Amino acid sequence: MRPMSVQVRGLFTREEMERYNDLWEVGRYLESQGRFDLAQKIQKEIEIVAAPAVEKLMKYENRPNQSAVAAPVIIDNRPKKD
């Protein structure tokens, strides 16, 4: 499974974040069971969930004629589930 970057996850809505986390858990379980064919389908679903946040991030990073303002820093302090 390929995780989404912290910048992308920081732009998720609450519902998108919950769906991402649920899909991630399912995908990791499938990989641990050797079901890489199904994990690949879950990865595609994750990419669909992340698409709106990726578009928002791309719009932010590609703004022309902007002053030299630093990009926002998104910090994810949630405990990691291992």
PDB file of N, CA, C and O in Angstrom:
ATOM      1  N   MET A   1       0.838  -1.169   0.000  1.00  0.00           N
ATOM      2  CA  MET A   1       0.000   0.000   0.000  1.00  0.00           C
ATOM      3  C   MET A   1       0.892   1.245   0.000  1.00  0.00           C
ATOM      4  O   MET A   1       1.887   1.299   0.708  1.00  0.00           O
ATOM      5  N   ARG A   2       0.497   2.223  -0.789  1.00  0.00           N
ATOM      6  CA  ARG A   2       1.219   3.486  -0.842  1.00  0.00           C
ATOM      7  C   ARG A   2       0.427   4.533  -0.058  1.00  0.00           C
ATOM      8  O   ARG A   2      -0.703   4.845  -0.417  1.00  0.00           O
ATOM      9  N   PRO A   3       1.000   5.103   0.992  1.00  0.00           N
ATOM     10  CA  PRO A   3       0.268   6.109   1.755  1.00  0.00           C
ATOM     11  C   PRO A   3       0.228   7.448   1.030  1.00  0.00           C
ATOM     12  O   PRO A   3       1.091   7.745   0.199  1.00  0.00           O
ATOM     13  N   MET A   4      -0.767   8.253   1.342  1.00  0.00           N
ATOM     14  CA  MET A   4      -0.847   9.612   0.826  1.00  0.00           C
ATOM     15  C   MET A   4       0.046  10.488   1.691  1.00  0.00           C
ATOM     16  O   MET A   4       0.247  10.223   2.875  1.00  0.00           O
ATOM     17  N   SER A   5       0.563  11.553   1.117  1.00  0.00           N
ATOM     18  CA  SER A   5       1.450  12.442   1.862  1.00  0.00           C
ATOM     19  C   SER A   5       0.679  13.164   2.968  1.00  0.00           C
ATOM     20  O   SER A   5      -0.554  13.268   2.929  1.00  0.00           O
ATOM     21  N   VAL A   6       1.406  13.679   3.921  1.00  0.00           N
ATOM     22  CA  VAL A   6       0.792  14.413   5.025  1.00  0.00           C
ATOM     23  C   VAL A   6       0.101  15.666   4.490  1.00  0.00           C
ATOM     24  O   VAL A   6      -0.960  16.049   4.979  1.00  0.00           O
ATOM     25  N   GLN A   7       0.667  16.293   3.463  1.00  0.00           N
ATOM     26  CA  GLN A   7       0.050  17.482   2.882  1.00  0.00           C
ATOM     27  C   GLN A   7      -1.326  17.156   2.312  1.00  0.00           C
ATOM     28  O   GLN A   7      -2.268  17.918   2.472  1.00  0.00           O
ATOM     29  N   VAL A   8      -1.436  16.027   1.629  1.00  0.00           N
ATOM     30  CA  VAL A   8      -2.717  15.624   1.045  1.00  0.00           C
ATOM     31  C   VAL A   8      -3.692  15.254   2.152  1.00  0.00           C
ATOM     32  O   VAL A   8      -4.835  15.713   2.167  1.00  0.00           O
ATOM     33  N   ARG A   9      -3.249  14.448   3.117  1.00  0.00           N
ATOM     34  CA  ARG A   9      -4.136  14.050   4.205  1.00  0.00           C
ATOM     35  C   ARG A   9      -4.603  15.243   5.028  1.00  0.00           C
ATOM     36  O   ARG A   9      -5.706  15.244   5.556  1.00  0.00           O
ATOM     37  N   GLY A  10      -3.776  16.277   5.109  1.00  0.00           N
ATOM     38  CA  GLY A  10      -4.161  17.478   5.837  1.00  0.00           C
ATOM     39  C   GLY A  10      -5.299  18.229   5.192  1.00  0.00           C
ATOM     40  O   GLY A  10      -5.982  19.021   5.844  1.00  0.00           O
ATOM     41  N   LEU A  11      -5.535  17.994   3.912  1.00  0.00           N
ATOM     42  CA  LEU A  11      -6.625  18.659   3.201  1.00  0.00           C
ATOM     43  C   LEU A  11      -7.891  17.811   3.141  1.00  0.00           C
ATOM     44  O   LEU A  11      -8.888  18.241   2.564  1.00  0.00           O
ATOM     45  N   PHE A  12      -7.863  16.623   3.722  1.00  0.00           N
ATOM     46  CA  PHE A  12      -9.058  15.766   3.749  1.00  0.00           C
ATOM     47  C   PHE A  12     -10.122  16.378   4.650  1.00  0.00           C
ATOM     48  O   PHE A  12      -9.814  16.978   5.680  1.00  0.00           O
ATOM     49  N   THR A  13     -11.366  16.160   4.278  1.00  0.00           N
ATOM     50  CA  THR A  13     -12.463  16.448   5.195  1.00  0.00           C
ATOM     51  C   THR A  13     -12.506  15.324   6.219  1.00  0.00           C
ATOM     52  O   THR A  13     -11.827  14.305   6.078  1.00  0.00           O
ATOM     53  N   ARG A  14     -13.294  15.488   7.245  1.00  0.00           N
ATOM     54  CA  ARG A  14     -13.397  14.444   8.287  1.00  0.00           C
ATOM     55  C   ARG A  14     -13.864  13.125   7.668  1.00  0.00           C
ATOM     56  O   ARG A  14     -13.314  12.068   7.968  1.00  0.00           O
ATOM     57  N   GLU A  15     -14.859  13.173   6.778  1.00  0.00           N
ATOM     58  CA  GLU A  15     -15.369  11.951   6.162  1.00  0.00           C
ATOM     59  C   GLU A  15     -14.312  11.284   5.277  1.00  0.00           C
ATOM     60  O   GLU A  15     -14.174  10.066   5.275  1.00  0.00           O
ATOM     61  N   GLU A  16     -13.576  12.106   4.525  1.00  0.00           N
ATOM     62  CA  GLU A  16     -12.522  11.551   3.677  1.00  0.00           C
ATOM     63  C   GLU A  16     -11.426  10.901   4.517  1.00  0.00           C
ATOM     64  O   GLU A  16     -10.926   9.833   4.154  1.00  0.00           O
ATOM     65  N   MET A  17     -11.085  11.530   5.635  1.00  0.00           N
ATOM     66  CA  MET A  17     -10.039  10.974   6.498  1.00  0.00           C
ATOM     67  C   MET A  17     -10.483   9.646   7.101  1.00  0.00           C
ATOM     68  O   MET A  17      -9.714   8.683   7.148  1.00  0.00           O
ATOM     69  N   GLU A  18     -11.735   9.571   7.538  1.00  0.00           N
ATOM     70  CA  GLU A  18     -12.243   8.316   8.095  1.00  0.00           C
ATOM     71  C   GLU A  18     -12.258   7.220   7.038  1.00  0.00           C
ATOM     72  O   GLU A  18     -11.862   6.085   7.304  1.00  0.00           O
ATOM     73  N   ARG A  19     -12.699   7.560   5.834  1.00  0.00           N
ATOM     74  CA  ARG A  19     -12.731   6.571   4.752  1.00  0.00           C
ATOM     75  C   ARG A  19     -11.315   6.128   4.396  1.00  0.00           C
ATOM     76  O   ARG A  19     -11.051   4.946   4.198  1.00  0.00           O
ATOM     77  N   TYR A  20     -10.382   7.083   4.311  1.00  0.00           N
ATOM     78  CA  TYR A  20      -8.982   6.760   4.015  1.00  0.00           C
ATOM     79  C   TYR A  20      -8.425   5.798   5.063  1.00  0.00           C
ATOM     80  O   TYR A  20      -7.809   4.785   4.719  1.00  0.00           O
ATOM     81  N   ASN A  21      -8.632   6.105   6.336  1.00  0.00           N
ATOM     82  CA  ASN A  21      -8.112   5.255   7.404  1.00  0.00           C
ATOM     83  C   ASN A  21      -8.711   3.855   7.348  1.00  0.00           C
ATOM     84  O   ASN A  21      -8.002   2.860   7.535  1.00  0.00           O
ATOM     85  N   ASP A  22     -10.015   3.766   7.087  1.00  0.00           N
ATOM     86  CA  ASP A  22     -10.662   2.451   6.985  1.00  0.00           C
ATOM     87  C   ASP A  22     -10.114   1.652   5.807  1.00  0.00           C
ATOM     88  O   ASP A  22      -9.802   0.467   5.938  1.00  0.00           O
ATOM     89  N   LEU A  23      -9.998   2.313   4.652  1.00  0.00           N
ATOM     90  CA  LEU A  23      -9.463   1.623   3.472  1.00  0.00           C
ATOM     91  C   LEU A  23      -8.015   1.202   3.707  1.00  0.00           C
ATOM     92  O   LEU A  23      -7.605   0.120   3.281  1.00  0.00           O
ATOM     93  N   TRP A  24      -7.240   2.054   4.380  1.00  0.00           N
ATOM     94  CA  TRP A  24      -5.843   1.737   4.649  1.00  0.00           C
ATOM     95  C   TRP A  24      -5.730   0.476   5.498  1.00  0.00           C
ATOM     96  O   TRP A  24      -4.907  -0.398   5.218  1.00  0.00           O
ATOM     97  N   GLU A  25      -6.565   0.374   6.533  1.00  0.00           N
ATOM     98  CA  GLU A  25      -6.537  -0.813   7.387  1.00  0.00           C
ATOM     99  C   GLU A  25      -6.899  -2.068   6.601  1.00  0.00           C
ATOM    100  O   GLU A  25      -6.261  -3.108   6.762  1.00  0.00           O
ATOM    101  N   VAL A  26      -7.908  -1.961   5.757  1.00  0.00           N
ATOM    102  CA  VAL A  26      -8.317  -3.112   4.947  1.00  0.00           C
ATOM    103  C   VAL A  26      -7.186  -3.509   3.996  1.00  0.00           C
ATOM    104  O   VAL A  26      -6.861  -4.687   3.849  1.00  0.00           O
ATOM    105  N   GLY A  27      -6.578  -2.526   3.356  1.00  0.00           N
ATOM    106  CA  GLY A  27      -5.491  -2.799   2.419  1.00  0.00           C
ATOM    107  C   GLY A  27      -4.297  -3.453   3.093  1.00  0.00           C
ATOM    108  O   GLY A  27      -3.716  -4.401   2.561  1.00  0.00           O
ATOM    109  N   ARG A  28      -3.941  -2.965   4.270  1.00  0.00           N
ATOM    110  CA  ARG A  28      -2.814  -3.573   4.994  1.00  0.00           C
ATOM    111  C   ARG A  28      -3.136  -5.010   5.404  1.00  0.00           C
ATOM    112  O   ARG A  28      -2.275  -5.886   5.352  1.00  0.00           O
ATOM    113  N   TYR A  29      -4.371  -5.243   5.816  1.00  0.00           N
ATOM    114  CA  TYR A  29      -4.773  -6.609   6.178  1.00  0.00           C
ATOM    115  C   TYR A  29      -4.676  -7.528   4.958  1.00  0.00           C
ATOM    116  O   TYR A  29      -4.143  -8.635   5.047  1.00  0.00           O
ATOM    117  N   LEU A  30      -5.190  -7.047   3.826  1.00  0.00           N
ATOM    118  CA  LEU A  30      -5.146  -7.864   2.613  1.00  0.00           C
ATOM    119  C   LEU A  30      -3.703  -8.169   2.208  1.00  0.00           C
ATOM    120  O   LEU A  30      -3.397  -9.293   1.807  1.00  0.00           O
ATOM    121  N   GLU A  31      -2.816  -7.195   2.315  1.00  0.00           N
ATOM    122  CA  GLU A  31      -1.412  -7.444   1.994  1.00  0.00           C
ATOM    123  C   GLU A  31      -0.805  -8.464   2.957  1.00  0.00           C
ATOM    124  O   GLU A  31      -0.032  -9.320   2.531  1.00  0.00           O
ATOM    125  N   SER A  32      -1.156  -8.372   4.230  1.00  0.00           N
ATOM    126  CA  SER A  32      -0.607  -9.334   5.191  1.00  0.00           C
ATOM    127  C   SER A  32      -1.091 -10.753   4.906  1.00  0.00           C
ATOM    128  O   SER A  32      -0.420 -11.719   5.248  1.00  0.00           O
ATOM    129  N   GLN A  33      -2.248 -10.866   4.267  1.00  0.00           N
ATOM    130  CA  GLN A  33      -2.792 -12.171   3.910  1.00  0.00           C
ATOM    131  C   GLN A  33      -2.333 -12.636   2.520  1.00  0.00           C
ATOM    132  O   GLN A  33      -2.745 -13.695   2.050  1.00  0.00           O
ATOM    133  N   GLY A  34      -1.520 -11.796   1.856  1.00  0.00           N
ATOM    134  CA  GLY A  34      -1.023 -12.164   0.535  1.00  0.00           C
ATOM    135  C   GLY A  34      -1.999 -11.908  -0.595  1.00  0.00           C
ATOM    136  O   GLY A  34      -1.795 -12.374  -1.709  1.00  0.00           O
ATOM    137  N   ARG A  35      -3.050 -11.153  -0.328  1.00  0.00           N
ATOM    138  CA  ARG A  35      -4.073 -10.862  -1.346  1.00  0.00           C
ATOM    139  C   ARG A  35      -3.764  -9.527  -2.018  1.00  0.00           C
ATOM    140  O   ARG A  35      -4.486  -8.549  -1.889  1.00  0.00           O
ATOM    141  N   PHE A  36      -2.660  -9.502  -2.743  1.00  0.00           N
ATOM    142  CA  PHE A  36      -2.204  -8.274  -3.367  1.00  0.00           C
ATOM    143  C   PHE A  36      -3.132  -7.828  -4.493  1.00  0.00           C
ATOM    144  O   PHE A  36      -3.203  -6.641  -4.798  1.00  0.00           O
ATOM    145  N   ASP A  37      -3.855  -8.757  -5.101  1.00  0.00           N
ATOM    146  CA  ASP A  37      -4.810  -8.401  -6.148  1.00  0.00           C
ATOM    147  C   ASP A  37      -5.931  -7.538  -5.573  1.00  0.00           C
ATOM    148  O   ASP A  37      -6.315  -6.529  -6.168  1.00  0.00           O
ATOM    149  N   LEU A  38      -6.432  -7.894  -4.404  1.00  0.00           N
ATOM    150  CA  LEU A  38      -7.487  -7.107  -3.774  1.00  0.00           C
ATOM    151  C   LEU A  38      -6.928  -5.826  -3.158  1.00  0.00           C
ATOM    152  O   LEU A  38      -7.588  -4.789  -3.169  1.00  0.00           O
ATOM    153  N   ALA A  39      -5.717  -5.882  -2.630  1.00  0.00           N
ATOM    154  CA  ALA A  39      -5.095  -4.690  -2.049  1.00  0.00           C
ATOM    155  C   ALA A  39      -4.899  -3.622  -3.119  1.00  0.00           C
ATOM    156  O   ALA A  39      -5.019  -2.431  -2.838  1.00  0.00           O
ATOM    157  N   GLN A  40      -4.633  -4.046  -4.342  1.00  0.00           N
ATOM    158  CA  GLN A  40      -4.476  -3.090  -5.438  1.00  0.00           C
ATOM    159  C   GLN A  40      -5.788  -2.365  -5.714  1.00  0.00           C
ATOM    160  O   GLN A  40      -5.801  -1.165  -5.978  1.00  0.00           O
ATOM    161  N   LYS A  41      -6.905  -3.070  -5.616  1.00  0.00           N
ATOM    162  CA  LYS A  41      -8.215  -2.431  -5.800  1.00  0.00           C
ATOM    163  C   LYS A  41      -8.498  -1.432  -4.681  1.00  0.00           C
ATOM    164  O   LYS A  41      -9.036  -0.353  -4.920  1.00  0.00           O
ATOM    165  N   ILE A  42      -8.099  -1.772  -3.461  1.00  0.00           N
ATOM    166  CA  ILE A  42      -8.260  -0.857  -2.336  1.00  0.00           C
ATOM    167  C   ILE A  42      -7.396   0.384  -2.551  1.00  0.00           C
ATOM    168  O   ILE A  42      -7.820   1.507  -2.275  1.00  0.00           O
ATOM    169  N   GLN A  43      -6.183   0.201  -3.082  1.00  0.00           N
ATOM    170  CA  GLN A  43      -5.302   1.338  -3.359  1.00  0.00           C
ATOM    171  C   GLN A  43      -5.950   2.288  -4.358  1.00  0.00           C
ATOM    172  O   GLN A  43      -5.872   3.504  -4.215  1.00  0.00           O
ATOM    173  N   LYS A  44      -6.624   1.750  -5.358  1.00  0.00           N
ATOM    174  CA  LYS A  44      -7.311   2.600  -6.336  1.00  0.00           C
ATOM    175  C   LYS A  44      -8.441   3.378  -5.677  1.00  0.00           C
ATOM    176  O   LYS A  44      -8.681   4.544  -6.002  1.00  0.00           O
ATOM    177  N   GLU A  45      -9.140   2.752  -4.731  1.00  0.00           N
ATOM    178  CA  GLU A  45     -10.195   3.448  -3.992  1.00  0.00           C
ATOM    179  C   GLU A  45      -9.604   4.577  -3.155  1.00  0.00           C
ATOM    180  O   GLU A  45     -10.192   5.660  -3.064  1.00  0.00           O
ATOM    181  N   ILE A  46      -8.452   4.334  -2.551  1.00  0.00           N
ATOM    182  CA  ILE A  46      -7.777   5.376  -1.772  1.00  0.00           C
ATOM    183  C   ILE A  46      -7.428   6.557  -2.670  1.00  0.00           C
ATOM    184  O   ILE A  46      -7.596   7.720  -2.294  1.00  0.00           O
ATOM    185  N   GLU A  47      -6.952   6.277  -3.867  1.00  0.00           N
ATOM    186  CA  GLU A  47      -6.609   7.342  -4.800  1.00  0.00           C
ATOM    187  C   GLU A  47      -7.837   8.135  -5.216  1.00  0.00           C
ATOM    188  O   GLU A  47      -7.763   9.352  -5.399  1.00  0.00           O
ATOM    189  N   ILE A  48      -8.986   7.475  -5.329  1.00  0.00           N
ATOM    190  CA  ILE A  48     -10.234   8.174  -5.654  1.00  0.00           C
ATOM    191  C   ILE A  48     -10.636   9.089  -4.504  1.00  0.00           C
ATOM    192  O   ILE A  48     -11.047  10.231  -4.714  1.00  0.00           O
ATOM    193  N   VAL A  49     -10.505   8.591  -3.271  1.00  0.00           N
ATOM    194  CA  VAL A  49     -10.833   9.405  -2.094  1.00  0.00           C
ATOM    195  C   VAL A  49      -9.913  10.619  -2.017  1.00  0.00           C
ATOM    196  O   VAL A  49     -10.342  11.717  -1.656  1.00  0.00           O
ATOM    197  N   ALA A  50      -8.654  10.449  -2.375  1.00  0.00           N
ATOM    198  CA  ALA A  50      -7.663  11.517  -2.247  1.00  0.00           C
ATOM    199  C   ALA A  50      -7.695  12.522  -3.397  1.00  0.00           C
ATOM    200  O   ALA A  50      -7.117  13.608  -3.267  1.00  0.00           O
ATOM    201  N   ALA A  51      -8.352  12.207  -4.483  1.00  0.00           N
ATOM    202  CA  ALA A  51      -8.311  13.062  -5.670  1.00  0.00           C
ATOM    203  C   ALA A  51      -8.709  14.517  -5.388  1.00  0.00           C
ATOM    204  O   ALA A  51      -8.005  15.436  -5.822  1.00  0.00           O
ATOM    205  N   PRO A  52      -9.812  14.793  -4.667  1.00  0.00           N
ATOM    206  CA  PRO A  52     -10.151  16.203  -4.412  1.00  0.00           C
ATOM    207  C   PRO A  52      -9.073  16.942  -3.609  1.00  0.00           C
ATOM    208  O   PRO A  52      -8.766  18.100  -3.901  1.00  0.00           O
ATOM    209  N   ALA A  53      -8.475  16.286  -2.624  1.00  0.00           N
ATOM    210  CA  ALA A  53      -7.428  16.925  -1.825  1.00  0.00           C
ATOM    211  C   ALA A  53      -6.181  17.166  -2.662  1.00  0.00           C
ATOM    212  O   ALA A  53      -5.517  18.198  -2.512  1.00  0.00           O
ATOM    213  N   VAL A  54      -5.849  16.247  -3.553  1.00  0.00           N
ATOM    214  CA  VAL A  54      -4.687  16.417  -4.430  1.00  0.00           C
ATOM    215  C   VAL A  54      -4.912  17.616  -5.345  1.00  0.00           C
ATOM    216  O   VAL A  54      -4.004  18.435  -5.554  1.00  0.00           O
ATOM    217  N   GLU A  55      -6.136  17.758  -5.871  1.00  0.00           N
ATOM    218  CA  GLU A  55      -6.439  18.902  -6.737  1.00  0.00           C
ATOM    219  C   GLU A  55      -6.312  20.218  -5.965  1.00  0.00           C
ATOM    220  O   GLU A  55      -5.772  21.192  -6.482  1.00  0.00           O
ATOM    221  N   LYS A  56      -6.801  20.256  -4.716  1.00  0.00           N
ATOM    222  CA  LYS A  56      -6.668  21.469  -3.892  1.00  0.00           C
ATOM    223  C   LYS A  56      -5.198  21.808  -3.678  1.00  0.00           C
ATOM    224  O   LYS A  56      -4.807  22.975  -3.783  1.00  0.00           O
ATOM    225  N   LEU A  57      -4.390  20.808  -3.393  1.00  0.00           N
ATOM    226  CA  LEU A  57      -2.969  21.031  -3.158  1.00  0.00           C
ATOM    227  C   LEU A  57      -2.281  21.535  -4.416  1.00  0.00           C
ATOM    228  O   LEU A  57      -1.463  22.458  -4.358  1.00  0.00           O
ATOM    229  N   MET A  58      -2.623  20.974  -5.554  1.00  0.00           N
ATOM    230  CA  MET A  58      -2.019  21.407  -6.814  1.00  0.00           C
ATOM    231  C   MET A  58      -2.397  22.854  -7.126  1.00  0.00           C
ATOM    232  O   MET A  58      -1.566  23.632  -7.593  1.00  0.00           O
ATOM    233  N   LYS A  59      -3.649  23.230  -6.858  1.00  0.00           N
ATOM    234  CA  LYS A  59      -4.066  24.614  -7.088  1.00  0.00           C
ATOM    235  C   LYS A  59      -3.279  25.553  -6.182  1.00  0.00           C
ATOM    236  O   LYS A  59      -2.874  26.628  -6.598  1.00  0.00           O
ATOM    237  N   TYR A  60      -3.066  25.142  -4.940  1.00  0.00           N
ATOM    238  CA  TYR A  60      -2.320  25.987  -4.013  1.00  0.00           C
ATOM    239  C   TYR A  60      -0.875  26.151  -4.467  1.00  0.00           C
ATOM    240  O   TYR A  60      -0.333  27.245  -4.455  1.00  0.00           O
ATOM    241  N   GLU A  61      -0.239  25.070  -4.875  1.00  0.00           N
ATOM    242  CA  GLU A  61       1.174  25.119  -5.244  1.00  0.00           C
ATOM    243  C   GLU A  61       1.419  25.784  -6.589  1.00  0.00           C
ATOM    244  O   GLU A  61       2.508  26.273  -6.847  1.00  0.00           O
ATOM    245  N   ASN A  62       0.422  25.846  -7.450  1.00  0.00           N
ATOM    246  CA  ASN A  62       0.614  26.374  -8.802  1.00  0.00           C
ATOM    247  C   ASN A  62       0.033  27.768  -8.993  1.00  0.00           C
ATOM    248  O   ASN A  62      -0.213  28.176 -10.121  1.00  0.00           O
ATOM    249  N   ARG A  63      -0.171  28.500  -7.913  1.00  0.00           N
ATOM    250  CA  ARG A  63      -0.720  29.843  -8.054  1.00  0.00           C
ATOM    251  C   ARG A  63       0.339  30.776  -8.624  1.00  0.00           C
ATOM    252  O   ARG A  63       1.417  30.918  -8.043  1.00  0.00           O
ATOM    253  N   PRO A  64       0.041  31.406  -9.757  1.00  0.00           N
ATOM    254  CA  PRO A  64       1.024  32.335 -10.331  1.00  0.00           C
ATOM    255  C   PRO A  64       0.976  33.688  -9.622  1.00  0.00           C
ATOM    256  O   PRO A  64      -0.025  34.066  -9.028  1.00  0.00           O
ATOM    257  N   ASN A  65       2.067  34.426  -9.716  1.00  0.00           N
ATOM    258  CA  ASN A  65       2.158  35.799  -9.217  1.00  0.00           C
ATOM    259  C   ASN A  65       1.826  35.932  -7.733  1.00  0.00           C
ATOM    260  O   ASN A  65       1.217  36.899  -7.319  1.00  0.00           O
ATOM    261  N   GLN A  66       2.218  34.980  -6.956  1.00  0.00           N
ATOM    262  CA  GLN A  66       2.000  35.066  -5.515  1.00  0.00           C
ATOM    263  C   GLN A  66       3.251  35.603  -4.848  1.00  0.00           C
ATOM    264  O   GLN A  66       4.366  35.362  -5.306  1.00  0.00           O
ATOM    265  N   SER A  67       3.059  36.323  -3.768  1.00  0.00           N
ATOM    266  CA  SER A  67       4.206  36.819  -3.028  1.00  0.00           C
ATOM    267  C   SER A  67       4.931  35.641  -2.383  1.00  0.00           C
ATOM    268  O   SER A  67       4.407  34.528  -2.326  1.00  0.00           O
ATOM    269  N   ALA A  68       6.075  35.897  -1.858  1.00  0.00           N
ATOM    270  CA  ALA A  68       6.898  34.832  -1.292  1.00  0.00           C
ATOM    271  C   ALA A  68       6.384  34.432   0.091  1.00  0.00           C
ATOM    272  O   ALA A  68       7.050  34.617   1.101  1.00  0.00           O
ATOM    273  N   VAL A  69       5.188  33.902   0.136  1.00  0.00           N
ATOM    274  CA  VAL A  69       4.599  33.433   1.384  1.00  0.00           C
ATOM    275  C   VAL A  69       4.847  31.940   1.474  1.00  0.00           C
ATOM    276  O   VAL A  69       4.637  31.213   0.512  1.00  0.00           O
ATOM    277  N   ALA A  70       5.291  31.517   2.616  1.00  0.00           N
ATOM    278  CA  ALA A  70       5.581  30.092   2.786  1.00  0.00           C
ATOM    279  C   ALA A  70       4.290  29.287   2.752  1.00  0.00           C
ATOM    280  O   ALA A  70       3.231  29.762   3.174  1.00  0.00           O
ATOM    281  N   ALA A  71       4.389  28.076   2.253  1.00  0.00           N
ATOM    282  CA  ALA A  71       3.237  27.171   2.226  1.00  0.00           C
ATOM    283  C   ALA A  71       2.872  26.784   3.657  1.00  0.00           C
ATOM    284  O   ALA A  71       3.739  26.765   4.537  1.00  0.00           O
ATOM    285  N   PRO A  72       1.604  26.516   3.903  1.00  0.00           N
ATOM    286  CA  PRO A  72       1.220  26.136   5.263  1.00  0.00           C
ATOM    287  C   PRO A  72       1.863  24.813   5.658  1.00  0.00           C
ATOM    288  O   PRO A  72       2.061  23.936   4.838  1.00  0.00           O
ATOM    289  N   VAL A  73       2.189  24.717   6.915  1.00  0.00           N
ATOM    290  CA  VAL A  73       2.764  23.491   7.447  1.00  0.00           C
ATOM    291  C   VAL A  73       1.651  22.728   8.133  1.00  0.00           C
ATOM    292  O   VAL A  73       0.974  23.262   9.017  1.00  0.00           O
ATOM    293  N   ILE A  74       1.449  21.510   7.714  1.00  0.00           N
ATOM    294  CA  ILE A  74       0.402  20.678   8.286  1.00  0.00           C
ATOM    295  C   ILE A  74       1.077  19.625   9.145  1.00  0.00           C
ATOM    296  O   ILE A  74       1.886  18.845   8.662  1.00  0.00           O
ATOM    297  N   ILE A  75       0.739  19.620  10.414  1.00  0.00           N
ATOM    298  CA  ILE A  75       1.360  18.694  11.348  1.00  0.00           C
ATOM    299  C   ILE A  75       0.325  17.665  11.774  1.00  0.00           C
ATOM    300  O   ILE A  75      -0.770  18.023  12.201  1.00  0.00           O
ATOM    301  N   ASP A  76       0.679  16.409  11.648  1.00  0.00           N
ATOM    302  CA  ASP A  76      -0.208  15.307  12.020  1.00  0.00           C
ATOM    303  C   ASP A  76       0.340  14.695  13.304  1.00  0.00           C
ATOM    304  O   ASP A  76       1.292  13.936  13.273  1.00  0.00           O
ATOM    305  N   ASN A  77      -0.271  15.052  14.434  1.00  0.00           N
ATOM    306  CA  ASN A  77       0.206  14.569  15.728  1.00  0.00           C
ATOM    307  C   ASN A  77      -0.556  13.362  16.233  1.00  0.00           C
ATOM    308  O   ASN A  77      -0.398  12.989  17.380  1.00  0.00           O
ATOM    309  N   ARG A  78      -1.385  12.796  15.398  1.00  0.00           N
ATOM    310  CA  ARG A  78      -2.138  11.628  15.840  1.00  0.00           C
ATOM    311  C   ARG A  78      -1.207  10.445  16.034  1.00  0.00           C
ATOM    312  O   ARG A  78      -0.257  10.272  15.282  1.00  0.00           O
ATOM    313  N   PRO A  79      -1.479   9.620  17.038  1.00  0.00           N
ATOM    314  CA  PRO A  79      -0.629   8.445  17.234  1.00  0.00           C
ATOM    315  C   PRO A  79      -0.747   7.497  16.053  1.00  0.00           C
ATOM    316  O   PRO A  79      -1.830   7.307  15.511  1.00  0.00           O
ATOM    317  N   LYS A  80       0.378   6.910  15.671  1.00  0.00           N
ATOM    318  CA  LYS A  80       0.379   5.969  14.548  1.00  0.00           C
ATOM    319  C   LYS A  80      -0.062   4.605  15.028  1.00  0.00           C
ATOM    320  O   LYS A  80       0.343   4.149  16.083  1.00  0.00           O
ATOM    321  N   LYS A  81      -0.898   3.969  14.213  1.00  0.00           N
ATOM    322  CA  LYS A  81      -1.351   2.618  14.523  1.00  0.00           C
ATOM    323  C   LYS A  81      -0.416   1.630  13.858  1.00  0.00           C
ATOM    324  O   LYS A  81      -0.249   1.635  12.660  1.00  0.00           O
ATOM    325  N   ASP A  82       0.194   0.785  14.628  1.00  0.00           N
ATOM    326  CA  ASP A  82       1.098  -0.223  14.055  1.00  0.00           C
ATOM    327  C   ASP A  82       0.557  -1.597  14.236  1.00  0.00           C
ATOM    328  O   ASP A  82      -0.163  -2.014  14.959  1.00  0.00           O
TER     329      ASP A  82
END
